[in-house]
Backbone as ProteinMPNN parsed JSONL, in Angstrom:
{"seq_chain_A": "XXXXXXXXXXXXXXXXXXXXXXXXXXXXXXXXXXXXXXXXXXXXXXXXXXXXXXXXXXXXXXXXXXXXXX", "coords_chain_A": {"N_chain_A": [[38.44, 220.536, 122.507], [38.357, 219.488, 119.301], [40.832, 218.239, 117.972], [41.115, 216.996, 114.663], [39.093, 218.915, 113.492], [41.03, 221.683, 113.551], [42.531, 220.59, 111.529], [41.062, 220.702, 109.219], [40.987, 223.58, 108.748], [42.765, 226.253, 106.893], [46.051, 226.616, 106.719], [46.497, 229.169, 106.159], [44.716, 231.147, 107.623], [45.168, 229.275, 110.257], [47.536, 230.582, 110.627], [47.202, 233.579, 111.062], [45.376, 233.12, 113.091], [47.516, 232.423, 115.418], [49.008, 234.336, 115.23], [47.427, 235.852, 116.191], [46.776, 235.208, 119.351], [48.643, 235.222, 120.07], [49.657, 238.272, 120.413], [47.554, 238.712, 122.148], [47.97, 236.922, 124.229], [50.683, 238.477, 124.799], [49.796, 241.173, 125.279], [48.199, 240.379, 127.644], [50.085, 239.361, 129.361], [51.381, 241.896, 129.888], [49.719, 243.822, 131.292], [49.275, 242.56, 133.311], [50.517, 243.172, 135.674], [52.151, 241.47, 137.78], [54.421, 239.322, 136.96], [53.467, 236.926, 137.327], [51.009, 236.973, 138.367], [49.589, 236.276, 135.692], [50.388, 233.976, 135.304], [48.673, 232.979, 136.645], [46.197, 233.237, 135.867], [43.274, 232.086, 134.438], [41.993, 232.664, 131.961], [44.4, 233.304, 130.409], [45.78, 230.756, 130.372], [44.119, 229.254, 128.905], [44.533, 230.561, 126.389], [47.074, 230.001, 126.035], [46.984, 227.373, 125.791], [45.33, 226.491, 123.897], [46.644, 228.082, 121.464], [48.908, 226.141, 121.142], [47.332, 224.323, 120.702], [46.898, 224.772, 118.315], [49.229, 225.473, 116.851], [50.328, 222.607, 117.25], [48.383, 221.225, 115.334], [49.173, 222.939, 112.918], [51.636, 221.488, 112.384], [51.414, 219.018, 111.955], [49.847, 219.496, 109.571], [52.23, 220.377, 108.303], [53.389, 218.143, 108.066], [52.049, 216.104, 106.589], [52.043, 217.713, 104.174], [54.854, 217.372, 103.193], [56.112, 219.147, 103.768], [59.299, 220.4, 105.608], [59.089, 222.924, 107.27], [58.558, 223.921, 109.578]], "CA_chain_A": [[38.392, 220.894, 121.108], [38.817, 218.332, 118.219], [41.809, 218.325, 116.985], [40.831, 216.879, 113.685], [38.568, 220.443, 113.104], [41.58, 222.456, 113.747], [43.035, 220.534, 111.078], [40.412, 221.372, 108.736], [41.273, 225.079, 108.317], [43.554, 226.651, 106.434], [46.993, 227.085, 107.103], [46.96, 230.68, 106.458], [43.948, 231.02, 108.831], [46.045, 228.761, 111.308], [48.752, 231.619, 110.897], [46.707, 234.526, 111.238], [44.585, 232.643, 114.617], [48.396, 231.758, 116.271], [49.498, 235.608, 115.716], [45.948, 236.93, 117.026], [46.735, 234.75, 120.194], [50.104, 235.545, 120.42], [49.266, 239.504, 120.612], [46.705, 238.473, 123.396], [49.061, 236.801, 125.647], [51.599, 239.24, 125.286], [49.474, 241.828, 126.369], [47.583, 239.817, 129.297], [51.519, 239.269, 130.126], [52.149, 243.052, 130.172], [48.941, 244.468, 131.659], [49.041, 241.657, 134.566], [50.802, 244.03, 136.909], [53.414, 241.5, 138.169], [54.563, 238.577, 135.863], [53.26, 235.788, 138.531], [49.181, 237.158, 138.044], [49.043, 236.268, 134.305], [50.22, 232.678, 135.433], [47.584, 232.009, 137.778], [45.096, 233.098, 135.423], [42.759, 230.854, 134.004], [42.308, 233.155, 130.574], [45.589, 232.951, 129.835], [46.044, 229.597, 130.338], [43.443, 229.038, 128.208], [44.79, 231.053, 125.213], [48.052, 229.016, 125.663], [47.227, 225.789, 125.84], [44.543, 226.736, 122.338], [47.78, 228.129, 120.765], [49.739, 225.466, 121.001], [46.783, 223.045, 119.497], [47.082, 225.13, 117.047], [50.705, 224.34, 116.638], [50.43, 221.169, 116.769], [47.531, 221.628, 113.998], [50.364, 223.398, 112.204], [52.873, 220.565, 112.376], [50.569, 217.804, 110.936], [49.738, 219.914, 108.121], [53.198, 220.484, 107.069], [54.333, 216.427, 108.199], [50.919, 215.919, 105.433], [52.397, 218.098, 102.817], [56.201, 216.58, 103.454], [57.01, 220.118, 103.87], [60.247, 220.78, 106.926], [59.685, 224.282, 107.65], [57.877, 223.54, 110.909]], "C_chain_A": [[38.912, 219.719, 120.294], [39.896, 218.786, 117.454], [41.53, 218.218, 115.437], [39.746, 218.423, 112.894], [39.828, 221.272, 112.732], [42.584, 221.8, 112.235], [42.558, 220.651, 109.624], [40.426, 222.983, 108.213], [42.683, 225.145, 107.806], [45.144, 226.859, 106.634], [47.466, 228.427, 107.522], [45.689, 231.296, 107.356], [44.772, 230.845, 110.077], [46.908, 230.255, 111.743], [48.315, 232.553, 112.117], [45.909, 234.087, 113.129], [46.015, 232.656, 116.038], [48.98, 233.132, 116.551], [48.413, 236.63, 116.263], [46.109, 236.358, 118.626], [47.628, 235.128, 120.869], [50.051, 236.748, 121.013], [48.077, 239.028, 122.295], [47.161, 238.08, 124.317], [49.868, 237.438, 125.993], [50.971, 240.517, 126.077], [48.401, 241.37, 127.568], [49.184, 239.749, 129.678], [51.948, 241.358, 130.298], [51.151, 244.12, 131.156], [48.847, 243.828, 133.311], [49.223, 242.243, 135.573], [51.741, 243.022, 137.243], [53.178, 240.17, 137.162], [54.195, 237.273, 136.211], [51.798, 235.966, 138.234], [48.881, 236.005, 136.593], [49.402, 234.707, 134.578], [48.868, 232.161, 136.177], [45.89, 232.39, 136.933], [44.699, 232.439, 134.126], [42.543, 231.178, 132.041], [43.455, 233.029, 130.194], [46.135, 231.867, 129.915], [45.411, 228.835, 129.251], [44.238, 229.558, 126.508], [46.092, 230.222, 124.821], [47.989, 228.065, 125.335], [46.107, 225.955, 123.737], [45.838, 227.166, 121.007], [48.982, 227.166, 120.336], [49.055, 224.212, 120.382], [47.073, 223.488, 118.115], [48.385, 224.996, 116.111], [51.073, 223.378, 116.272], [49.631, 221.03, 115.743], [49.073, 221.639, 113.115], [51.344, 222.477, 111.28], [52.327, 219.574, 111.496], [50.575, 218.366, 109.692], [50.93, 219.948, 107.537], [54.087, 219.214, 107.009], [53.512, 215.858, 106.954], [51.601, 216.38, 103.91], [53.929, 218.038, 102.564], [57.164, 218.428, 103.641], [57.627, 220.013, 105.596], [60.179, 222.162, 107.454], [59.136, 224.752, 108.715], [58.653, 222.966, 111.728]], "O_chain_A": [[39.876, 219.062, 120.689], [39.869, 219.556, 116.494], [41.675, 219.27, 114.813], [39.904, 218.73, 111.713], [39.821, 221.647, 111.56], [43.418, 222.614, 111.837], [43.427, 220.706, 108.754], [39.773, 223.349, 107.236], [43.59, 224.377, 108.127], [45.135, 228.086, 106.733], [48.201, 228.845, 108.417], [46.122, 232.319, 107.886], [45.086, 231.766, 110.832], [46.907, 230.829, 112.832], [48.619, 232.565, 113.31], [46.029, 234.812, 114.116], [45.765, 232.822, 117.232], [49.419, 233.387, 117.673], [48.522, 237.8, 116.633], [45.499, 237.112, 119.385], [47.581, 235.374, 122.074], [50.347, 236.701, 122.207], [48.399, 239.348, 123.439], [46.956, 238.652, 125.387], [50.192, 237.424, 127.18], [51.388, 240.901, 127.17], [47.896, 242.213, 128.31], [49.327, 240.402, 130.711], [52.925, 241.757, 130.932], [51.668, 245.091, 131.708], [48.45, 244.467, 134.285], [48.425, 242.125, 136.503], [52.799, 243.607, 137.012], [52.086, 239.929, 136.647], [54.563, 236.385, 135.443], [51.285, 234.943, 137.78], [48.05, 235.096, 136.606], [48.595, 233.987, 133.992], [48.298, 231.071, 136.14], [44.787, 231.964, 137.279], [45.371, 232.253, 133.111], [42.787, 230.391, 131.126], [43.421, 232.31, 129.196], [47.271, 231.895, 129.441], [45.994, 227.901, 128.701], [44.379, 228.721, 125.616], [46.289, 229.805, 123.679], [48.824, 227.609, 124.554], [46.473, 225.446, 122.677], [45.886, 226.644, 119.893], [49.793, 227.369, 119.433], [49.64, 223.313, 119.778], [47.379, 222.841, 117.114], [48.479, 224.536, 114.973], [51.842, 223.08, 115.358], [50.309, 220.535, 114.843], [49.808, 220.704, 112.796], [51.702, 222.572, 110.106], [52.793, 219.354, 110.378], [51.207, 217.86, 108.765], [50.99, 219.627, 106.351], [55.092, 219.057, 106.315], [54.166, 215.13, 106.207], [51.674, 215.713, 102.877], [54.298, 218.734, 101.618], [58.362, 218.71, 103.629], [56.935, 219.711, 106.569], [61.153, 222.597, 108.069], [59.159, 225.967, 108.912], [58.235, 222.61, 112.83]]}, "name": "protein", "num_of_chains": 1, "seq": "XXXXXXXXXXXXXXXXXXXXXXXXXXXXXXXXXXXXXXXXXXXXXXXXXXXXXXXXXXXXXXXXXXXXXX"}
């Protein structure tokens, strides 16, 4: 994924995408059956590692707009 896209959207988009992800890992982490499954799978690895571009997304935008609250 291009970073530079992700930095393209909105912030409050960003938000809303990082707490729709968030909800999705927590329950692949609660449905997994033991807390060792949800590591070894490849969806949830996936949703993490996308969450945390998004993060980093996040961070630029507010190092861009000199805002600290990141």
């Amino acid at each position: 994924m291009n970073e530079n896209l992700l930095d393209r959207v909105s912030v409050e988009k960003l938000d809303m995408l990082v707490d729709a992800l968030g909800e999705v890992i927590k329950e692949m982490k609660s449905t997994g059956g033991t807390s060792d499954a949800c590591f070894r799978d490849e969806s949830y690895w996936t949703c993490f590692s996308v969450r945390n571009m998004i993060f980093a997304s996040l961070r630029r935008h507010a190092m861009k707009s000199g805002s600290s609250k990141l």
